[in-house]
């Protein structure tokens, strides 16, 4: 006969109790060294309270193991309090959690060993659940359905576990986390989907990035949404001076990844007025299998009003998706930061794709392109002006397989290339090799684009990504238009100058009212000036830029 323990007394202090089903109608206290072990279901009725205490590292414990029943129920229509722990145990069992007021202090999932190829047991949420102290994934998944699990402790280490193994140890659905700024406040969201598996993301609010959180905002919810086709890019390219190199890197993006999905994040209040870094940590095995041929990836951030799907265009959001140099190169099945280290050093391997300096929350997808999967491991390709007289194209390889050599290609529009030189390859090599080609046939103030055409001895050929550079005359000074334009929040202008100048910049609205005014000093070369328009309404604005005795007018349209 199945035993059911119904605790009806007003106050009952537990040191040790073993039960099959546990029903609580009164007040129950589990002392710091106490244990309730339930081999069945738990029901906390209206008016019932379960207080699980702790003292220092010693916790009161409620352990539930419904293995014998295939399905275990935790139903709470009363109150759970304290700082002790609730641990769900078992194998071949799913837990159903429901009720009007479900909360746990320390919640531990330990559903037994993980077997290859077998989707592990899970906890199904039939309502929202709050975890007040910590969430620990030993094994098993949480499936939130249309609900959410909320970790109310803002310590970045309040969620722990060896995540991701064999589609285990993650949250399938919505995770909400309490957040704040601090020296170590890097918040992992261990989220994913049943088919694709573990696809986490992280929000970086560490002090070293000068984070900003709007007043009154306390938590951020995030989820990964599986979708076969989230949209397209068409074509996007970016030029920027990245990291250790003086070359202007040019990267091409053609499509959003397919048969994968996107991340969706939002706070409990204002979604603008932030400053944070976002890191996507995709399941590389699935992503690269479903999207063969990718050689680089970048996070694309769409506005909250954007609905990903077939035919939707992510391209216009390129410049609002973090630093232009954020992204990864792909060699084999590994990701590497786009920037090389100091010349001659290898790329830095990583599992994440960053988007730095974001100002709002919304949807995040991955866009990529091909510079070709080379039979060489290209460490870097750069084009560098030398003494303002010629451009030196230089590159290095970590490995070469059957490599006959490189055609050096040049273009003046970034589209149509012609060969200007050749460098023999090493055939086969496993050591770092450097190459260079000086281009003396260049004119001042003209931007030149370069790429390599790598050729194997068997006739197989591949193209690299594009870089660019320019030499300048003694009196060059140009100011670009705003880009992107129109913009949702941020925009920028680029200034190319041969001499150092102090600029006075004033932004006006269409009524002639001054919105902001500041000085900016540009140095010889290419300078990028960023503008933050988060606090401005939709409309047309003008930047009046004074340089010495010259005045320049640049127009910007904001559409939020």
Coordinates of C-alpha atoms in Angstrom, one line a residue:
X1 CA 0.0 0.0 0.0
X2 CA 1.4 3.4 -1.0
X3 CA 2.2 5.7 2.0
X4 CA 1.1 9.3 2.0
X5 CA 2.5 11.6 4.6
X6 CA 0.2 14.6 5.2
X7 CA 1.7 17.2 7.6
X8 CA -1.2 19.0 9.2
X9 CA 0.3 20.5 12.3
X10 CA 0.9 24.2 12.5
X11 CA 4.7 23.8 13.0
X12 CA 6.7 20.6 12.4
X13 CA 10.5 20.7 12.5
X14 CA 12.1 18.0 10.3
X15 CA 15.4 16.4 11.1
X16 CA 14.9 13.3 8.9
X17 CA 11.9 11.9 7.1
X18 CA 11.4 9.4 4.3
X19 CA 8.1 9.4 2.4
X20 CA 6.6 8.2 -0.8
X21 CA 4.1 11.1 -1.4
X22 CA 4.4 14.3 0.7
X23 CA 1.4 16.6 1.2
X24 CA 1.9 19.8 3.3
X25 CA -1.1 21.7 4.7
X26 CA 0.5 23.3 7.7
X27 CA 3.9 24.9 8.4
X28 CA 7.0 22.7 8.0
X29 CA 10.5 23.6 8.9
X30 CA 13.5 21.6 7.7
X31 CA 16.5 22.5 9.9
X32 CA 20.0 23.2 8.4
X33 CA 21.0 19.6 9.1
X34 CA 17.6 18.0 8.2
X35 CA 16.5 16.0 5.3
X36 CA 13.2 15.0 3.7
X37 CA 13.6 12.2 1.1
X38 CA 10.5 11.8 -1.0
X39 CA 10.1 8.8 -3.4
X40 CA 7.1 10.2 -5.2
X41 CA 5.1 13.5 -5.4
X42 CA 5.1 16.7 -3.4
X43 CA 2.0 18.8 -2.9
X44 CA 2.0 22.0 -0.9
X45 CA -1.6 23.1 -0.5
X46 CA -2.9 26.6 0.0
X47 CA -1.9 27.9 3.4
X48 CA 0.9 25.3 3.6
X49 CA 4.5 26.5 4.1
X50 CA 7.8 24.7 3.6
X51 CA 10.8 26.5 5.2
X52 CA 14.1 24.9 4.3
X53 CA 16.8 26.4 6.5
X54 CA 20.6 26.6 6.2
X55 CA 23.4 27.6 8.5
X56 CA 26.6 28.7 6.7
X57 CA 27.5 25.9 4.2
X58 CA 25.2 23.4 5.9
X59 CA 21.8 23.2 4.2
X60 CA 18.5 21.7 5.0
X61 CA 17.5 19.4 2.2
X62 CA 14.4 18.2 0.4
X63 CA 15.3 15.4 -2.1
X64 CA 12.8 14.0 -4.5
X65 CA 13.2 10.7 -6.5
X66 CA 10.2 9.6 -8.5
X67 CA 12.1 7.0 -10.5
X68 CA 9.6 4.2 -9.6
X69 CA 6.7 6.2 -11.1
X70 CA 8.1 7.5 -14.4
X71 CA 6.5 10.9 -13.7
X72 CA 6.9 13.0 -10.5
X73 CA 4.8 16.0 -9.6
X74 CA 5.8 19.0 -7.5
X75 CA 2.7 21.2 -7.0
X76 CA 3.0 24.3 -4.9
X77 CA 0.0 26.5 -4.1
X78 CA 1.4 27.5 -0.7
X79 CA 4.8 29.0 0.2
X80 CA 8.4 27.8 0.0
X81 CA 11.1 29.8 1.8
X82 CA 14.5 29.6 3.3
X83 CA 18.0 29.1 1.9
X84 CA 18.3 25.3 1.8
X85 CA 18.1 23.1 -1.2
X86 CA 15.7 21.1 -3.3
X87 CA 17.2 18.3 -5.4
X88 CA 15.4 16.3 -8.0
X89 CA 16.9 12.8 -8.6
X90 CA 16.3 9.9 -10.7
X91 CA 16.6 8.2 -14.1
X92 CA 13.9 7.5 -16.7
X93 CA 11.6 10.1 -15.0
X94 CA 10.2 13.5 -16.0
X95 CA 9.1 15.9 -13.4
X96 CA 6.0 18.1 -13.8
X97 CA 6.2 21.4 -11.8
X98 CA 3.0 23.5 -11.4
X99 CA 1.2 25.7 -9.0
X100 CA 0.3 29.3 -8.3
X101 CA 3.5 30.1 -6.3
X102 CA 6.4 27.8 -7.2
X103 CA 9.8 28.8 -5.8
X104 CA 12.9 27.0 -4.8
X105 CA 15.9 28.3 -2.8
X106 CA 18.9 26.2 -4.2
X107 CA 17.5 24.1 -7.0
X108 CA 19.6 21.1 -8.1
X109 CA 18.8 18.8 -11.1
X110 CA 20.6 15.4 -10.9
X111 CA 18.8 13.0 -13.2
X112 CA 21.6 10.4 -13.3
X113 CA 24.3 9.6 -15.8
X114 CA 24.0 10.8 -19.4
X115 CA 23.9 8.2 -22.1
X116 CA 25.1 9.0 -25.6
X117 CA 22.3 9.4 -28.1
X118 CA 19.6 9.4 -25.5
X119 CA 17.8 12.7 -24.7
X120 CA 17.9 12.9 -20.9
X121 CA 15.1 13.4 -18.4
X122 CA 13.6 16.8 -17.9
X123 CA 11.7 19.1 -15.6
X124 CA 8.5 20.5 -17.3
X125 CA 7.3 23.8 -16.1
X126 CA 3.5 24.3 -16.2
X127 CA 3.8 27.8 -14.7
X128 CA 6.5 30.3 -13.8
X129 CA 9.2 29.2 -11.3
X130 CA 11.4 31.4 -9.2
X131 CA 14.8 30.3 -7.9
X132 CA 15.9 32.6 -5.0
X133 CA 19.5 31.4 -4.5
X134 CA 21.1 29.2 -7.2
X135 CA 20.4 26.7 -10.0
X136 CA 22.8 23.8 -10.5
X137 CA 22.6 21.4 -13.5
X138 CA 24.3 18.1 -12.6
X139 CA 22.2 16.4 -15.3
X140 CA 18.9 17.0 -16.9
X141 CA 17.0 19.7 -18.7
X142 CA 14.4 22.3 -17.8
X143 CA 11.6 22.8 -20.4
X144 CA 9.7 26.0 -19.6
X145 CA 7.0 25.6 -22.3
X146 CA 5.3 29.0 -22.5
X147 CA 6.5 29.9 -19.0
X148 CA 9.9 31.1 -17.5
X149 CA 12.3 30.2 -14.8
X150 CA 13.6 33.2 -12.9
X151 CA 16.9 33.2 -11.0
X152 CA 16.5 36.1 -8.6
X153 CA 20.1 36.1 -7.2
X154 CA 22.1 38.7 -9.2
X155 CA 25.4 36.9 -8.5
X156 CA 26.9 35.9 -11.9
X157 CA 27.7 32.5 -10.4
X158 CA 24.2 31.7 -9.3
X159 CA 23.8 29.3 -12.2
X160 CA 26.3 26.4 -12.4
X161 CA 26.8 23.1 -14.2
X162 CA 28.7 21.2 -16.8
X163 CA 26.4 22.3 -19.5
X164 CA 25.5 21.0 -22.9
X165 CA 26.6 17.3 -22.9
X166 CA 24.4 15.1 -25.2
X167 CA 21.6 17.7 -25.3
X168 CA 21.5 17.9 -21.5
X169 CA 22.1 20.4 -18.8
X170 CA 20.4 23.5 -20.2
X171 CA 17.1 25.4 -20.3
X172 CA 14.8 24.8 -23.3
X173 CA 12.7 28.0 -23.2
X174 CA 12.9 31.3 -21.3
X175 CA 15.5 32.0 -18.5
X176 CA 15.2 35.3 -16.6
X177 CA 18.2 36.4 -14.6
X178 CA 18.5 39.2 -12.0
X179 CA 21.5 41.4 -13.1
X180 CA 23.6 44.3 -12.0
X181 CA 27.0 45.8 -12.9
X182 CA 30.2 44.7 -11.1
X183 CA 33.8 43.6 -11.5
X184 CA 32.9 40.0 -12.4
X185 CA 29.3 40.3 -13.6
X186 CA 29.3 38.1 -16.7
X187 CA 26.0 36.4 -17.0
X188 CA 25.7 33.0 -18.8
X189 CA 22.3 32.0 -20.1
X190 CA 22.5 28.1 -20.6
X191 CA 19.7 27.9 -23.1
X192 CA 19.0 25.8 -26.2
X193 CA 16.4 23.7 -27.9
X194 CA 15.7 19.9 -28.0
X195 CA 16.7 19.4 -31.6
X196 CA 19.8 21.6 -31.9
X197 CA 20.8 21.3 -28.3
X198 CA 22.9 23.7 -26.2
X199 CA 23.1 27.2 -27.7
X200 CA 23.9 29.6 -24.8
X201 CA 24.6 33.3 -24.8
X202 CA 26.1 35.7 -22.3
X203 CA 25.5 39.2 -21.2
X204 CA 28.7 41.1 -20.1
X205 CA 28.1 43.8 -17.5
X206 CA 31.6 43.9 -16.0
X207 CA 33.0 47.2 -14.9
X208 CA 35.8 47.3 -17.4
X209 CA 33.4 47.8 -20.3
X210 CA 31.7 50.8 -18.6
X211 CA 28.3 49.1 -18.5
X212 CA 25.0 51.0 -18.2
X213 CA 21.6 49.7 -16.9
X214 CA 18.6 52.0 -17.0
X215 CA 17.1 53.0 -13.7
X216 CA 14.5 50.6 -12.4
X217 CA 15.6 47.7 -14.5
X218 CA 16.6 44.6 -12.6
X219 CA 16.5 41.5 -14.8
X220 CA 16.9 40.2 -18.3
X221 CA 15.1 37.3 -20.0
X222 CA 16.6 35.3 -22.8
X223 CA 15.8 32.3 -24.9
X224 CA 17.0 30.5 -28.0
X225 CA 14.4 30.1 -30.8
X226 CA 14.9 27.3 -33.3
X227 CA 14.0 28.2 -36.9
X228 CA 15.1 26.8 -40.2
X229 CA 15.1 30.2 -42.1
X230 CA 15.5 33.4 -40.1
X231 CA 16.0 35.6 -43.2
X232 CA 18.7 36.9 -45.4
X233 CA 21.3 39.7 -45.7
X234 CA 21.7 40.1 -49.5
X235 CA 25.2 41.6 -49.3
X236 CA 26.9 43.6 -46.7
X237 CA 30.5 44.7 -46.4
X238 CA 32.5 46.6 -43.8
X239 CA 35.8 48.4 -43.8
X240 CA 37.5 49.2 -40.5
X241 CA 40.9 49.4 -38.9
X242 CA 40.9 46.4 -36.6
X243 CA 43.1 45.7 -33.6
X244 CA 46.8 45.2 -34.2
X245 CA 46.7 46.0 -37.9
X246 CA 46.8 49.4 -39.7
X247 CA 45.2 47.8 -42.7
X248 CA 41.5 48.5 -43.4
X249 CA 39.9 45.1 -43.3
X250 CA 37.0 44.4 -45.7
X251 CA 34.6 41.6 -44.9
X252 CA 31.7 40.3 -46.9
X253 CA 28.5 38.9 -45.5
X254 CA 26.0 37.1 -47.8
X255 CA 23.5 35.1 -45.7
X256 CA 22.0 34.4 -42.3
X257 CA 22.7 30.9 -41.1
X258 CA 20.0 28.3 -42.0
X259 CA 18.5 25.3 -40.1
X260 CA 19.5 26.9 -36.8
X261 CA 17.7 29.8 -35.1
X262 CA 18.3 33.0 -33.2
X263 CA 18.5 34.5 -29.7
X264 CA 15.8 36.7 -28.2
X265 CA 16.6 38.8 -25.1
X266 CA 14.7 41.6 -23.3
X267 CA 14.7 43.3 -19.8
X268 CA 11.9 43.8 -17.4
X269 CA 11.9 47.6 -18.2
X270 CA 13.4 50.0 -20.7
X271 CA 15.2 48.1 -23.5
X272 CA 17.2 51.2 -24.5
X273 CA 19.8 53.2 -22.6
X274 CA 22.1 50.3 -22.0
X275 CA 25.7 49.6 -22.6
X276 CA 26.7 45.9 -22.6
X277 CA 28.5 43.2 -24.6
X278 CA 26.7 40.2 -26.0
X279 CA 28.3 36.8 -26.7
X280 CA 26.6 34.1 -28.8
X281 CA 28.0 30.6 -28.1
X282 CA 26.4 28.5 -30.9
X283 CA 26.5 24.7 -31.2
X284 CA 29.3 24.6 -33.8
X285 CA 28.7 21.0 -34.9
X286 CA 25.1 21.7 -35.9
X287 CA 25.8 25.2 -37.3
X288 CA 28.7 24.2 -39.5
X289 CA 27.1 21.0 -40.7
X290 CA 23.9 22.8 -41.8
X291 CA 25.9 25.8 -43.3
X292 CA 28.9 24.3 -45.1
X293 CA 31.5 26.6 -46.6
X294 CA 31.2 29.4 -44.1
X295 CA 34.6 31.2 -43.4
X296 CA 33.5 34.0 -41.1
X297 CA 30.5 34.8 -38.9
X298 CA 29.2 37.9 -37.1
X299 CA 26.3 38.6 -34.8
X300 CA 23.5 40.7 -36.4
X301 CA 21.2 42.5 -33.9
X302 CA 17.7 43.3 -35.2
X303 CA 15.3 45.8 -33.4
X304 CA 12.5 44.4 -31.2
X305 CA 9.9 45.1 -33.9
X306 CA 11.7 42.8 -36.3
X307 CA 10.2 39.3 -36.8
X308 CA 12.8 36.8 -38.1
X309 CA 11.6 34.6 -40.9
X310 CA 12.0 33.7 -44.6
X311 CA 12.7 36.7 -46.8
X312 CA 13.3 39.1 -43.9
X313 CA 16.3 41.3 -44.4
X314 CA 18.9 41.6 -41.6
X315 CA 21.3 43.7 -43.7
X316 CA 20.2 47.2 -42.5
X317 CA 21.0 46.3 -38.9
X318 CA 24.7 45.6 -39.6
X319 CA 26.0 48.8 -38.2
X320 CA 23.9 48.6 -35.0
X321 CA 25.3 45.1 -34.2
X322 CA 28.4 46.0 -32.2
X323 CA 31.9 46.8 -33.2
X324 CA 32.6 46.3 -36.9
X325 CA 35.6 44.0 -36.1
X326 CA 33.5 41.7 -33.9
X327 CA 33.2 38.3 -35.5
X328 CA 35.1 35.0 -36.0
X329 CA 37.0 33.3 -38.8
X330 CA 36.3 29.5 -39.2
X331 CA 39.1 27.0 -39.8
X332 CA 38.0 23.4 -39.7
X333 CA 35.4 23.2 -36.9
X334 CA 36.9 25.9 -34.8
X335 CA 36.2 29.6 -34.4
X336 CA 39.0 32.3 -34.2
X337 CA 38.6 36.0 -33.4
X338 CA 38.8 38.0 -36.7
X339 CA 41.8 40.0 -35.5
X340 CA 45.2 38.4 -35.6
X341 CA 47.6 39.0 -32.8
X342 CA 50.8 41.0 -33.5
X343 CA 52.1 40.2 -37.0
X344 CA 53.2 36.6 -37.3
X345 CA 51.2 35.3 -34.3
X346 CA 48.2 33.0 -34.6
X347 CA 44.6 33.9 -34.3
X348 CA 43.0 33.5 -30.9
X349 CA 40.6 30.5 -30.7
X350 CA 37.2 31.0 -29.1
X351 CA 33.8 29.4 -28.7
X352 CA 31.9 32.7 -28.8
X353 CA 30.9 35.4 -31.2
X354 CA 30.9 38.9 -29.7
X355 CA 28.9 42.0 -30.3
X356 CA 30.4 44.9 -28.2
X357 CA 28.9 48.1 -27.0
X358 CA 25.2 47.4 -27.6
X359 CA 22.7 49.9 -26.4
X360 CA 19.4 48.0 -26.5
X361 CA 17.9 44.5 -26.4
X362 CA 16.1 42.5 -29.1
X363 CA 16.8 39.6 -31.5
X364 CA 20.3 38.3 -32.4
X365 CA 21.1 36.1 -35.4
X366 CA 24.3 35.0 -37.1
X367 CA 25.3 36.2 -40.5
X368 CA 28.2 34.8 -42.5
X369 CA 30.1 34.7 -45.8
X370 CA 32.8 32.9 -47.6
X371 CA 36.3 34.0 -48.3
X372 CA 36.7 30.3 -49.1
X373 CA 37.7 27.3 -47.1
X374 CA 41.4 27.5 -48.0
X375 CA 43.8 24.5 -48.3
X376 CA 46.0 26.8 -46.3
X377 CA 45.5 28.1 -42.8
X378 CA 45.8 31.9 -43.4
X379 CA 46.8 33.7 -40.2
X380 CA 46.3 37.2 -41.5
X381 CA 46.1 39.3 -44.7
X382 CA 46.9 43.0 -44.5
X383 CA 47.5 45.9 -46.8
X384 CA 49.6 48.7 -45.2
X385 CA 50.7 52.1 -46.6
X386 CA 54.5 52.5 -46.4
X387 CA 56.0 56.0 -46.0
X388 CA 53.0 57.2 -47.9
X389 CA 54.6 56.1 -51.2
X390 CA 53.4 52.5 -51.8
X391 CA 51.2 49.8 -50.3
X392 CA 52.6 46.6 -48.9
X393 CA 50.3 43.6 -49.2
X394 CA 51.5 41.0 -46.7
X395 CA 50.1 37.7 -45.2
X396 CA 51.2 34.6 -43.3
X397 CA 50.1 31.0 -43.3
X398 CA 50.2 28.5 -40.4
X399 CA 49.9 25.4 -42.7
X400 CA 49.9 24.7 -46.4
X401 CA 48.8 21.6 -48.3
X402 CA 49.6 21.2 -52.0
X403 CA 49.9 25.0 -52.3
X404 CA 51.4 26.1 -55.6
X405 CA 51.1 29.8 -54.8
X406 CA 49.1 33.1 -54.6
X407 CA 47.9 35.5 -57.2
X408 CA 47.8 39.0 -55.8
X409 CA 44.5 40.7 -56.9
X410 CA 43.7 44.4 -56.8
X411 CA 40.5 46.4 -57.3
X412 CA 39.4 50.1 -57.1
X413 CA 35.8 49.3 -56.4
X414 CA 36.0 46.2 -54.2
X415 CA 34.1 44.2 -56.9
X416 CA 36.2 43.9 -60.1
X417 CA 39.7 42.5 -59.4
X418 CA 42.7 42.1 -61.7
X419 CA 46.0 40.3 -61.0
X420 CA 49.0 42.5 -60.2
X421 CA 51.5 39.9 -58.9
X422 CA 52.4 36.3 -57.9
X423 CA 54.1 34.7 -55.0
X424 CA 55.2 31.0 -55.0
X425 CA 53.7 28.8 -52.2
X426 CA 55.6 26.3 -50.1
X427 CA 53.7 23.2 -51.4
X428 CA 53.3 21.5 -48.0
X429 CA 54.3 23.2 -44.7
X430 CA 53.3 23.0 -41.1
X431 CA 55.3 26.1 -39.9
X432 CA 54.5 29.8 -40.0
X433 CA 55.5 31.3 -43.4
X434 CA 55.3 35.0 -44.2
X435 CA 54.7 36.6 -47.7
X436 CA 54.6 40.2 -49.0
X437 CA 54.0 42.0 -52.3
X438 CA 54.8 45.8 -52.6
X439 CA 52.4 47.7 -54.9
X440 CA 54.1 50.8 -56.2
X441 CA 51.5 51.6 -58.9
X442 CA 49.2 53.5 -56.6
X443 CA 47.8 57.1 -56.6
X444 CA 47.2 59.3 -53.5
X445 CA 43.7 59.6 -52.1
X446 CA 42.4 56.5 -53.9
X447 CA 41.3 53.4 -51.9
X448 CA 42.6 50.1 -53.2
X449 CA 41.2 46.7 -52.4
X450 CA 43.3 43.5 -52.3
X451 CA 42.7 39.8 -52.0
X452 CA 44.6 36.6 -52.7
X453 CA 43.7 33.9 -55.3
X454 CA 45.3 30.7 -53.8
X455 CA 46.0 28.0 -56.4
X456 CA 46.8 24.3 -55.7
X457 CA 49.1 22.1 -57.8
X458 CA 46.0 20.1 -58.9
X459 CA 44.3 23.3 -60.2
X460 CA 42.0 23.9 -57.3
X461 CA 41.6 27.6 -56.5
X462 CA 40.1 29.6 -53.6
X463 CA 39.8 33.3 -52.9
X464 CA 40.6 35.0 -49.5
X465 CA 38.6 37.8 -47.9
X466 CA 39.3 41.4 -49.0
X467 CA 41.5 44.1 -47.3
X468 CA 42.1 47.7 -48.4
X469 CA 44.5 50.6 -48.0
X470 CA 45.2 54.1 -49.3
X471 CA 48.2 56.5 -49.5
X472 CA 47.4 60.2 -49.1
X473 CA 48.7 63.4 -50.6
X474 CA 50.0 66.2 -48.4
X475 CA 46.7 68.1 -48.3
X476 CA 44.0 65.5 -48.1
X477 CA 40.9 66.1 -45.9
X478 CA 37.6 64.3 -46.4
X479 CA 34.5 63.8 -44.3
X480 CA 32.1 61.0 -45.1
X481 CA 28.3 61.1 -44.8
X482 CA 26.7 59.5 -41.8
X483 CA 26.6 55.7 -41.9
X484 CA 24.3 53.9 -41.3
X485 CA 21.7 56.4 -42.6
X486 CA 18.8 56.2 -41.7
X487 CA 19.8 54.8 -38.3
X488 CA 17.9 53.4 -35.3
X489 CA 20.2 54.6 -32.6
X490 CA 23.8 55.0 -33.4
X491 CA 25.7 56.4 -36.4
X492 CA 29.2 57.5 -37.4
X493 CA 31.2 59.5 -39.8
X494 CA 34.7 58.8 -41.1
X495 CA 37.4 61.5 -41.5
X496 CA 40.5 61.0 -43.6
X497 CA 43.2 63.6 -43.1
X498 CA 46.9 64.1 -43.8
X499 CA 47.4 66.4 -40.9
X500 CA 46.1 66.6 -37.3
X501 CA 43.0 68.9 -37.0
X502 CA 40.7 69.9 -34.2
X503 CA 37.0 69.6 -35.2
X504 CA 34.1 71.5 -33.6
X505 CA 30.9 69.5 -34.1
X506 CA 27.4 70.7 -33.3
X507 CA 24.2 68.6 -33.9
X508 CA 21.0 70.5 -34.7
X509 CA 17.3 69.5 -35.1
X510 CA 15.1 70.9 -37.9
X511 CA 14.1 73.8 -35.7
X512 CA 17.7 74.9 -35.5
X513 CA 18.0 74.0 -31.8
X514 CA 21.4 72.7 -30.7
X515 CA 21.2 69.1 -29.5
X516 CA 24.8 68.5 -28.6
X517 CA 28.2 70.2 -29.1
X518 CA 31.7 68.7 -28.7
X519 CA 35.3 69.0 -30.0
X520 CA 37.2 66.1 -31.5
X521 CA 40.8 65.9 -32.7
X522 CA 41.6 63.8 -35.7
X523 CA 45.1 62.5 -36.5
X524 CA 46.7 61.7 -39.8
X525 CA 45.0 58.7 -41.4
X526 CA 41.5 57.3 -41.1
X527 CA 39.4 58.4 -38.1
X528 CA 35.9 57.2 -37.1
X529 CA 33.7 59.4 -35.0
X530 CA 30.8 57.6 -33.3
X531 CA 27.5 59.4 -32.4
X532 CA 25.0 58.0 -29.8
X533 CA 21.4 59.1 -30.6
X534 CA 19.6 56.8 -28.1
X535 CA 17.9 59.7 -26.4
X536 CA 16.7 61.5 -29.5
X537 CA 13.2 61.0 -31.1
X538 CA 12.6 60.1 -34.8
X539 CA 13.4 62.9 -37.2
X540 CA 16.0 64.6 -39.3
X541 CA 19.2 66.0 -37.7
X542 CA 22.2 67.9 -39.0
X543 CA 25.8 67.9 -37.9
X544 CA 27.7 71.1 -38.6
X545 CA 31.5 70.3 -38.6
X546 CA 34.0 73.1 -38.4
X547 CA 37.6 72.3 -39.4
X548 CA 39.9 75.4 -39.4
X549 CA 38.0 77.9 -41.7
X550 CA 36.0 75.2 -43.5
X551 CA 32.4 74.2 -42.6
X552 CA 30.8 70.9 -43.5
X553 CA 27.1 69.9 -43.2
X554 CA 26.1 66.2 -42.8
X555 CA 22.4 65.1 -42.6
X556 CA 21.1 62.1 -40.5
X557 CA 17.6 60.5 -40.4
X558 CA 16.6 58.6 -37.2
X559 CA 13.9 55.9 -37.5
X560 CA 13.3 54.0 -34.3

